[in-house]
Tab-separated table of C-alpha atoms in Angstrom:
chain	number	residue	atom	x	y	z
A	26	MET	CA	138.415	78.592	98.028
A	27	GLU	CA	139.006	82.261	98.842
A	28	SER	CA	136.303	84.801	97.972
A	29	ILE	CA	136.884	87.684	95.577
A	30	LYS	CA	134.582	89.859	97.706
A	31	ASP	CA	135.693	93.513	97.871
A	32	LYS	CA	139.067	92.855	96.249
A	33	VAL	CA	138.133	94.366	92.892
A	34	ALA	CA	136.066	97.365	91.792
A	35	ILE	CA	134.597	98.730	88.583
A	36	ILE	CA	135.502	102.392	88.105
A	37	GLY	CA	134.125	103.017	84.634
A	38	MET	CA	131.671	101.533	82.153
A	39	GLY	CA	130.516	102.196	78.607
A	40	CYS	CA	127.749	100.805	76.436
A	41	THR	CA	126.667	101.521	72.877
A	42	THR	CA	123.084	101.850	71.821
A	43	PHE	CA	121.966	98.332	70.906
A	44	GLY	CA	120.112	97.714	67.667
A	45	GLU	CA	120.424	97.206	63.944
A	46	LEU	CA	123.640	99.187	63.629
A	47	TRP	CA	124.051	98.999	59.855
A	48	ASP	CA	126.154	102.172	59.870
A	49	LYS	CA	128.676	100.969	62.457
A	50	SER	CA	131.484	98.473	62.132
A	51	PRO	CA	132.645	96.248	65.009
A	52	GLU	CA	135.576	98.628	65.428
A	53	ASP	CA	133.203	101.604	65.714
A	54	MET	CA	131.254	99.860	68.485
A	55	ILE	CA	134.428	98.846	70.344
A	56	VAL	CA	135.781	102.404	70.285
A	57	GLU	CA	132.442	103.882	71.409
A	58	ALA	CA	132.042	101.513	74.384
A	59	ALA	CA	135.700	101.708	75.454
A	60	TYR	CA	135.972	105.489	75.288
A	61	GLU	CA	132.762	105.975	77.274
A	62	ALA	CA	134.299	103.689	79.906
A	63	TYR	CA	137.619	105.570	79.830
A	64	GLU	CA	135.829	108.902	80.284
A	65	ASP	CA	133.624	107.493	83.019
A	66	ALA	CA	136.701	106.248	84.905
A	67	GLY	CA	138.738	109.370	84.227
A	68	ILE	CA	141.646	107.445	82.711
A	69	ASP	CA	143.617	107.455	79.490
A	70	PRO	CA	144.012	104.435	77.207
A	71	GLY	CA	147.645	104.309	78.322
A	72	ASP	CA	146.510	103.426	81.851
A	73	ILE	CA	145.188	100.026	80.682
A	74	GLN	CA	147.658	97.284	81.646
A	75	ALA	CA	145.819	94.276	80.184
A	76	ALA	CA	142.510	93.582	78.450
A	77	TRP	CA	139.998	90.814	77.757
A	78	VAL	CA	137.581	90.854	74.824
A	79	GLY	CA	134.532	88.635	74.498
A	80	THR	CA	132.823	87.700	71.240
A	81	LEU	CA	131.195	84.502	70.036
A	82	ARG	CA	131.500	84.915	66.283
A	83	SER	CA	132.593	88.460	65.394
A	84	GLY	CA	136.348	87.969	65.241
A	85	GLU	CA	139.384	86.241	66.631
A	86	ALA	CA	142.292	86.945	68.965
A	87	GLY	CA	143.406	89.935	71.010
A	88	VAL	CA	143.932	92.100	67.961
A	89	LEU	CA	140.180	92.684	68.052
A	90	LEU	CA	140.960	95.321	70.695
A	91	ALA	CA	144.593	96.100	69.903
A	92	ASP	CA	143.839	97.489	66.447
A	93	PRO	CA	140.858	99.820	67.051
A	94	LEU	CA	141.968	100.937	70.541
A	95	LYS	CA	145.702	101.160	69.712
A	96	LEU	CA	146.558	99.093	72.775
A	97	SER	CA	150.071	98.130	71.803
A	98	ASN	CA	152.220	95.544	73.537
A	99	ILE	CA	149.998	94.710	76.473
A	100	PRO	CA	148.343	91.316	77.114
A	101	ILE	CA	144.965	91.110	75.320
A	102	THR	CA	143.018	87.875	75.337
A	103	ARG	CA	139.851	86.862	73.516
A	104	VAL	CA	137.401	84.749	75.542
A	105	GLU	CA	134.212	82.920	74.542
A	106	ASN	CA	131.644	80.942	76.520
A	107	TRP	CA	128.415	81.142	74.511
A	108	CYS	CA	125.924	83.667	75.871
A	109	SER	CA	128.012	84.191	79.033
A	110	THR	CA	130.920	85.514	76.942
A	111	GLY	CA	130.696	89.126	78.142
A	112	HIS	CA	130.674	88.020	81.751
A	113	GLU	CA	133.645	85.742	81.053
A	114	ALA	CA	135.646	88.772	79.899
A	115	LEU	CA	134.749	90.564	83.127
A	116	ARG	CA	135.462	87.474	85.251
A	117	ALA	CA	138.918	87.028	83.725
A	118	ALA	CA	139.723	90.706	84.198
A	119	ALA	CA	138.542	90.680	87.808
A	120	TYR	CA	140.554	87.626	88.798
A	121	ALA	CA	143.693	88.955	87.118
A	122	VAL	CA	143.415	92.107	89.238
A	123	ALA	CA	142.538	90.152	92.377
A	124	ALA	CA	145.596	87.973	91.828
A	125	GLY	CA	147.793	91.056	91.878
A	126	ALA	CA	149.002	90.749	88.299
A	127	TYR	CA	147.558	94.116	87.258
A	128	ASP	CA	146.073	97.254	88.803
A	129	VAL	CA	143.837	98.614	86.011
A	130	VAL	CA	142.427	96.513	83.156
A	131	LEU	CA	139.712	96.564	80.496
A	132	ALA	CA	136.943	94.030	79.853
A	133	LEU	CA	134.930	94.506	76.659
A	134	GLY	CA	132.279	92.429	74.919
A	135	PHE	CA	130.772	92.985	71.493
A	136	GLU	CA	128.915	91.251	68.701
A	137	LYS	CA	128.074	92.293	65.153
A	138	LEU	CA	125.253	90.124	63.799
A	139	LYS	CA	122.780	92.148	61.759
A	140	ASP	CA	124.752	92.467	58.533
A	141	THR	CA	126.570	89.142	58.611
A	142	GLY	CA	123.757	86.885	57.392
A	143	PHE	CA	123.227	85.451	60.888
A	144	GLY	CA	119.736	84.039	61.029
A	145	GLY	CA	119.454	83.484	64.782
A	146	LEU	CA	120.798	81.400	67.620
A	147	GLY	CA	120.872	77.660	67.103
A	148	VAL	CA	119.089	77.668	63.768
A	149	GLY	CA	119.505	74.012	62.886
A	150	ARG	CA	123.228	73.811	63.528
A	151	GLY	CA	123.789	72.705	67.092
A	152	THR	CA	127.010	71.541	68.654
A	153	HIS	CA	126.063	67.845	68.318
A	154	PRO	CA	125.384	66.493	64.801
A	155	VAL	CA	122.682	64.066	65.951
A	156	TYR	CA	121.166	65.236	69.220
A	157	GLN	CA	120.916	68.844	68.063
A	158	ALA	CA	120.118	68.393	64.384
A	159	ARG	CA	117.631	71.056	63.312
A	160	GLN	CA	117.206	72.265	66.892
A	161	THR	CA	116.539	75.946	67.541
A	162	ALA	CA	116.802	78.094	70.639
A	163	PRO	CA	113.017	78.715	70.761
A	164	GLY	CA	112.523	74.975	70.350
A	165	TYR	CA	114.751	74.190	73.335
A	166	PHE	CA	113.266	76.752	75.670
A	167	SER	CA	109.640	76.175	74.705
A	168	MET	CA	109.969	72.674	76.178
A	169	LEU	CA	110.764	74.276	79.538
A	170	ALA	CA	107.479	76.147	79.290
A	171	THR	CA	105.243	73.220	78.315
A	172	ARG	CA	106.810	71.046	81.007
A	173	TYR	CA	106.434	73.792	83.655
A	174	PHE	CA	102.765	74.300	82.745
A	175	HIS	CA	102.066	70.542	82.915
A	176	HIS	CA	103.983	69.955	86.173
A	177	TYR	CA	102.336	72.803	88.061
A	178	GLY	CA	98.867	72.360	86.627
A	179	LEU	CA	98.650	75.483	84.488
A	180	SER	CA	96.565	75.493	81.346
A	181	GLY	CA	98.177	76.784	78.174
A	182	GLU	CA	96.090	79.964	78.482
A	183	GLU	CA	97.116	80.487	82.129
A	184	GLY	CA	100.776	79.808	81.430
A	185	LYS	CA	100.951	82.082	78.414
A	186	ARG	CA	99.307	84.915	80.328
A	187	ILE	CA	101.875	84.662	83.130
A	188	LEU	CA	104.709	84.744	80.604
A	189	ALA	CA	103.011	87.696	78.893
A	190	LYS	CA	103.233	89.676	82.133
A	191	ILE	CA	107.026	89.187	82.109
A	192	SER	CA	107.242	90.434	78.530
A	193	VAL	CA	105.047	93.461	79.318
A	194	LYS	CA	107.222	94.283	82.356
A	195	ASN	CA	110.474	94.149	80.426
A	196	HIS	CA	109.170	96.157	77.478
A	197	HIS	CA	107.841	98.758	79.930
A	198	ASN	CA	111.262	99.108	81.540
A	199	GLY	CA	113.114	99.112	78.218
A	200	ALA	CA	110.897	101.900	76.883
A	201	MET	CA	112.621	104.177	79.410
A	202	HIS	CA	116.192	103.251	78.414
A	203	PRO	CA	117.719	105.394	75.650
A	204	LYS	CA	120.166	102.655	74.617
A	205	ALA	CA	117.669	99.795	74.254
A	206	HIS	CA	116.948	98.383	70.794
A	207	LEU	CA	113.165	98.005	71.220
A	208	ARG	CA	111.789	100.969	73.150
A	209	ARG	CA	108.062	100.293	72.817
A	210	GLU	CA	105.570	99.119	75.402
A	211	VAL	CA	103.326	96.140	74.621
A	212	THR	CA	100.085	94.920	76.171
A	213	GLU	CA	99.267	91.461	77.488
A	214	GLU	CA	96.805	90.965	74.658
A	215	GLN	CA	99.438	91.848	72.068
A	216	VAL	CA	101.810	89.310	73.609
A	217	MET	CA	99.076	86.655	73.867
A	218	ASN	CA	97.993	87.115	70.235
A	219	ALA	CA	101.434	87.461	68.653
A	220	PRO	CA	102.532	84.910	66.036
A	221	ILE	CA	103.790	81.687	67.609
A	222	ILE	CA	107.507	80.992	67.210
A	223	SER	CA	107.558	77.676	69.104
A	224	TRP	CA	104.487	76.897	71.243
A	225	PRO	CA	103.796	78.417	73.698
A	226	LEU	CA	106.410	81.093	72.973
A	227	GLY	CA	105.190	83.836	70.671
A	228	LEU	CA	107.045	86.699	69.033
A	229	PHE	CA	107.047	88.864	72.176
A	230	ASP	CA	108.280	85.990	74.359
A	231	CYS	CA	111.572	85.843	72.417
A	232	CYS	CA	114.505	88.277	72.383
A	233	GLY	CA	115.874	89.630	69.138
A	234	VAL	CA	119.276	89.391	67.488
A	235	THR	CA	121.104	92.679	67.783
A	236	ASP	CA	124.422	94.523	67.431
A	237	GLY	CA	126.140	96.149	70.420
A	238	ALA	CA	129.170	96.502	72.690
A	239	ALA	CA	129.795	97.201	76.367
A	240	ALA	CA	132.944	97.712	78.435
A	241	ALA	CA	134.173	97.917	82.026
A	242	ILE	CA	137.320	99.326	83.629
A	243	VAL	CA	138.358	97.120	86.541
A	244	CYS	CA	140.874	98.029	89.227
A	245	ARG	CA	142.065	97.051	92.692
A	246	ALA	CA	139.454	97.910	95.292
A	247	ASP	CA	141.929	99.854	97.398
A	248	LEU	CA	142.660	102.113	94.423
A	249	ALA	CA	139.079	102.669	93.367
A	250	LYS	CA	138.336	105.915	95.200
A	251	ASN	CA	141.417	107.489	93.713
A	252	PHE	CA	139.501	107.430	90.436
A	253	ARG	CA	135.926	108.185	91.511
A	254	ALA	CA	133.811	108.687	94.620
A	255	ASP	CA	131.266	106.010	93.717
A	256	PRO	CA	133.032	102.861	92.474
A	257	VAL	CA	131.148	99.589	92.379
A	258	TYR	CA	132.675	96.620	94.208
A	259	ILE	CA	132.500	92.991	93.112
A	260	LYS	CA	131.030	90.881	95.913
A	261	GLY	CA	130.970	87.493	94.260
A	262	ILE	CA	131.454	85.709	90.929
A	263	GLY	CA	129.971	82.313	90.170
A	264	ALA	CA	130.512	80.359	86.963
A	265	SER	CA	129.260	76.930	85.932
A	266	ALA	CA	129.673	74.806	82.806
A	267	ASP	CA	127.409	71.796	83.123
A	268	ALA	CA	128.409	68.420	81.717
A	269	MET	CA	126.366	66.971	78.845
A	270	LEU	CA	123.491	68.607	77.036
A	271	PRO	CA	120.912	68.966	79.791
A	272	MET	CA	117.979	67.971	77.625
A	273	GLN	CA	119.695	64.724	76.620
A	274	ARG	CA	120.473	63.766	80.216
A	275	PRO	CA	118.372	61.055	81.881
A	276	GLY	CA	116.343	62.617	84.653
A	277	PHE	CA	116.436	66.168	83.320
A	278	ASP	CA	113.065	67.551	84.412
A	279	TYR	CA	112.880	70.758	82.325
A	280	LEU	CA	111.953	72.674	85.507
A	281	SER	CA	115.394	73.976	86.439
A	282	VAL	CA	118.788	74.681	84.842
A	283	ARG	CA	121.648	73.351	86.948
A	284	ALA	CA	124.250	75.794	85.609
A	285	THR	CA	122.222	78.737	86.923
A	286	VAL	CA	121.663	77.064	90.292
A	287	GLU	CA	125.343	76.227	90.763
A	288	SER	CA	126.734	79.571	89.591
A	289	GLY	CA	124.250	81.301	91.890
A	290	LYS	CA	125.345	79.223	94.875
A	291	GLN	CA	128.980	80.160	94.267
A	292	ALA	CA	128.254	83.877	93.971
A	293	PHE	CA	125.918	83.985	96.984
A	294	GLU	CA	128.442	82.161	99.165
A	295	GLN	CA	131.222	84.593	98.216
A	296	ALA	CA	128.979	87.592	98.790
A	297	GLY	CA	127.645	86.218	102.088
A	298	ILE	CA	124.048	86.277	100.853
A	299	LYS	CA	121.664	83.864	102.558
A	300	ASN	CA	118.318	85.160	101.259
A	301	PRO	CA	118.703	86.616	97.735
A	302	ARG	CA	115.117	87.884	97.581
A	303	LYS	CA	115.576	89.940	100.733
A	304	GLU	CA	119.229	90.908	100.447
A	305	LEU	CA	119.427	92.001	96.797
A	306	SER	CA	118.103	95.366	95.603
A	307	LEU	CA	117.677	94.272	91.961
A	308	ALA	CA	118.819	91.745	89.382
A	309	SER	CA	119.450	91.618	85.632
A	310	VAL	CA	118.862	88.077	84.403
A	311	HIS	CA	119.069	86.288	81.054
A	312	ASP	CA	115.574	86.658	79.621
A	313	CYS	CA	116.334	85.216	76.201
A	314	PHE	CA	112.767	83.904	76.482
A	315	THR	CA	110.085	84.789	79.009
A	316	ILE	CA	110.023	81.224	80.336
A	317	THR	CA	113.779	81.467	80.939
A	318	GLU	CA	113.284	84.474	83.202
A	319	MET	CA	110.549	82.662	85.160
A	320	ILE	CA	112.709	79.551	85.640
A	321	ILE	CA	115.584	81.803	86.793
A	322	TYR	CA	113.345	83.295	89.514
A	323	GLU	CA	113.224	79.834	91.084
A	324	ASP	CA	116.779	78.726	90.248
A	325	LEU	CA	118.272	81.778	91.990
A	326	GLY	CA	115.965	81.556	94.991
A	327	PHE	CA	113.902	84.648	94.245
A	328	SER	CA	110.746	82.493	94.295
A	329	PRO	CA	110.050	79.119	95.960
A	330	ARG	CA	109.774	76.162	93.552
A	331	GLY	CA	106.481	76.323	91.709
A	332	LYS	CA	105.596	79.739	93.123
A	333	ALA	CA	107.058	82.032	90.460
A	334	PRO	CA	103.655	82.453	88.737
A	335	GLU	CA	102.192	83.784	92.000
A	336	ASP	CA	105.034	86.281	92.278
A	337	VAL	CA	104.563	87.368	88.673
A	338	ARG	CA	100.859	87.953	89.240
A	339	ALA	CA	101.661	89.928	92.421
A	340	GLY	CA	104.081	92.234	90.579
A	341	THR	CA	107.027	91.150	92.751
A	342	PHE	CA	109.578	91.753	89.994
A	343	THR	CA	108.306	95.077	88.569
A	344	LEU	CA	110.035	98.405	89.226
A	345	GLU	CA	107.624	98.934	92.129
A	346	GLY	CA	107.886	95.369	93.410
A	347	GLU	CA	109.819	93.672	96.180
A	348	LEU	CA	112.747	92.652	93.909
A	349	PRO	CA	112.848	94.483	90.545
A	350	ILE	CA	114.183	92.307	87.709
A	351	ASN	CA	115.545	93.561	84.382
A	352	THR	CA	115.033	97.207	85.170
A	353	ASP	CA	116.626	98.189	81.839
A	354	GLY	CA	114.275	95.989	79.802
A	355	GLY	CA	116.569	92.969	79.605
A	356	LEU	CA	117.248	91.016	76.449
A	357	LYS	CA	113.611	91.549	75.472
A	358	SER	CA	114.310	95.247	74.937
A	359	PHE	CA	118.053	95.262	74.233
A	360	GLY	CA	118.236	92.151	72.057
A	361	HIS	CA	121.156	89.772	72.369
A	362	PRO	CA	124.507	90.645	70.803
A	363	ILE	CA	126.027	87.574	72.376
A	364	GLY	CA	129.474	88.781	73.402
A	365	ALA	CA	128.139	92.071	74.774
A	366	THR	CA	125.150	90.919	76.821
A	367	GLY	CA	126.967	90.056	80.064
A	368	LEU	CA	128.609	93.463	80.275
A	369	ARG	CA	125.339	95.168	79.277
A	370	THR	CA	123.547	93.536	82.209
A	371	THR	CA	126.400	94.672	84.452
A	372	TYR	CA	126.114	98.223	83.046
A	373	GLU	CA	122.552	98.470	84.402
A	374	ILE	CA	123.554	97.214	87.859
A	375	TYR	CA	126.523	99.623	87.903
A	376	LYS	CA	124.334	102.602	87.012
A	377	GLN	CA	121.583	101.636	89.467
A	378	LEU	CA	124.131	101.357	92.282
A	379	GLN	CA	125.326	104.866	91.411
A	380	GLY	CA	121.785	106.289	91.242
A	381	LYS	CA	122.050	107.269	87.559
A	382	CYS	CA	119.112	105.501	85.894
A	383	GLY	CA	116.697	108.422	85.506
A	384	PRO	CA	113.035	107.342	85.415
A	385	ARG	CA	114.022	103.686	86.048
A	386	GLN	CA	116.090	104.501	89.140
A	387	LEU	CA	115.263	102.453	92.225
A	388	LYS	CA	115.539	103.735	95.787
A	389	ASN	CA	118.109	102.591	98.329
A	390	VAL	CA	120.074	100.333	95.964
A	391	THR	CA	122.931	98.572	97.761
A	392	ARG	CA	123.460	95.221	96.055
A	393	GLY	CA	122.646	93.959	92.571
A	394	LEU	CA	123.026	90.734	90.616
A	395	ALA	CA	123.843	90.180	86.935
A	396	HIS	CA	123.264	86.771	85.322
A	397	THR	CA	123.844	85.165	81.931
A	398	LEU	CA	122.899	81.723	80.651
A	399	GLY	CA	124.271	80.111	77.510
A	400	GLY	CA	124.074	77.096	75.304
A	401	SER	CA	121.352	74.506	75.405
A	402	PRO	CA	121.395	75.840	78.275
A	403	GLN	CA	124.642	74.606	79.772
A	404	VAL	CA	126.815	77.535	80.988
A	405	SER	CA	126.012	80.326	83.414
A	406	ASN	CA	127.634	83.238	85.205
A	407	VAL	CA	126.294	85.095	88.243
A	408	LEU	CA	128.011	88.253	89.482
A	409	ILE	CA	127.047	90.280	92.548
A	410	PHE	CA	127.945	93.935	93.011
A	411	GLY	CA	127.678	96.481	95.831
A	412	ASN	CA	128.280	100.196	96.232
A	413	GLU	CA	130.214	100.001	99.487
A	414	PRO	CA	133.037	97.701	100.639
A	415	GLU	CA	132.269	95.618	103.710
A	416	ARG	CA	135.880	95.600	104.875
A	417	LYS	CA	138.212	98.514	105.429
A	418	LEU	CA	140.228	99.433	102.365
A	419	HIS	CA	143.393	101.487	102.567
A	420	THR	CA	143.599	104.179	99.916
A	421	VAL	CA	146.960	104.135	98.193
A	422	ASP	CA	148.676	105.994	95.410
A	423	LYS	CA	147.529	105.532	91.842
A	424	PRO	CA	148.996	102.476	90.125
A	425	THR	CA	152.077	102.394	88.026
A	426	LYS	CA	152.431	100.282	84.928
A	427	ILE	CA	153.867	96.811	85.268
A	428	THR	CA	156.901	96.368	83.062
């Protein structure tokens, strides 16, 4: 299978403020994210040759973009893959450009949840009428935590305190991001003493439900510097949809999520990464719950199996640490508008690679990873980005529309 490495670049991105956006419609959010991306790329809407829109439950079909953005008579496709939906929009756009079908395309993800009566993810209405009856997302993921604590000999107190450090880290980072929903720092004691949602996960171990949208302009890598001096190149894209609900599978050990492992392997192989902890500058991962982020450390090879707690205690994944994780605050600070999250995580990597993250900016950023994880959990995307191509690209004239 041929790698997508350095064949496609992102030349513009946009992202709304995430939050309880009672005063904005889905169309308002789509326009805001898309036009920030257009301006960032220095293009007009008429330059878009095709588009992909991701949303789980906020609308249907390509008209979701065609109507508010006035994108008439071009291919527009709606995609959905649970919490990886935003990354699926970007993946489809990237492969369409890599295949040579288009030169400049739009990927946009959005979700409008706060004024639709949506109570939360997986609130007693799973995809299987028996196995998932009355299951909730906190209920699923809390079992990962209790199993991890038992397997590695952590008491409930010890385990909760390690998870609390992850929550404190992400809230600290999110407090510095002007577009995050929850921009307030918390202490370990506040996290430890917060009301329990599903033991051992308390209120500050869980991400919120939020409104938001994010967008990316994708083009051929050899065209990218015609648009801007600092494009961001796609180095690898991994995607995995695991068979069967993991927690109903014989032998599932609750210590690892196969979809994350497999999507990571694909992306690392394409990008030529052998040691993710050493070769990546940062990562944005799917911290829907604090235990999810800790399991991801091990599933993506950032920590050896069973050693993530030691790395958390050592501050390995803080802004000052060896491999900063969720430098924008992650889902803990942004919340989780499902269709938008994948592109929001990419927005942070894109800005870090360009050196535009203000007080959160890291030094010497060269490669970053964005990850999403969806379902029970059963689907995952891992994308790797870099700020320089590793093969020579020939600059050519700007694209012309395909007719």
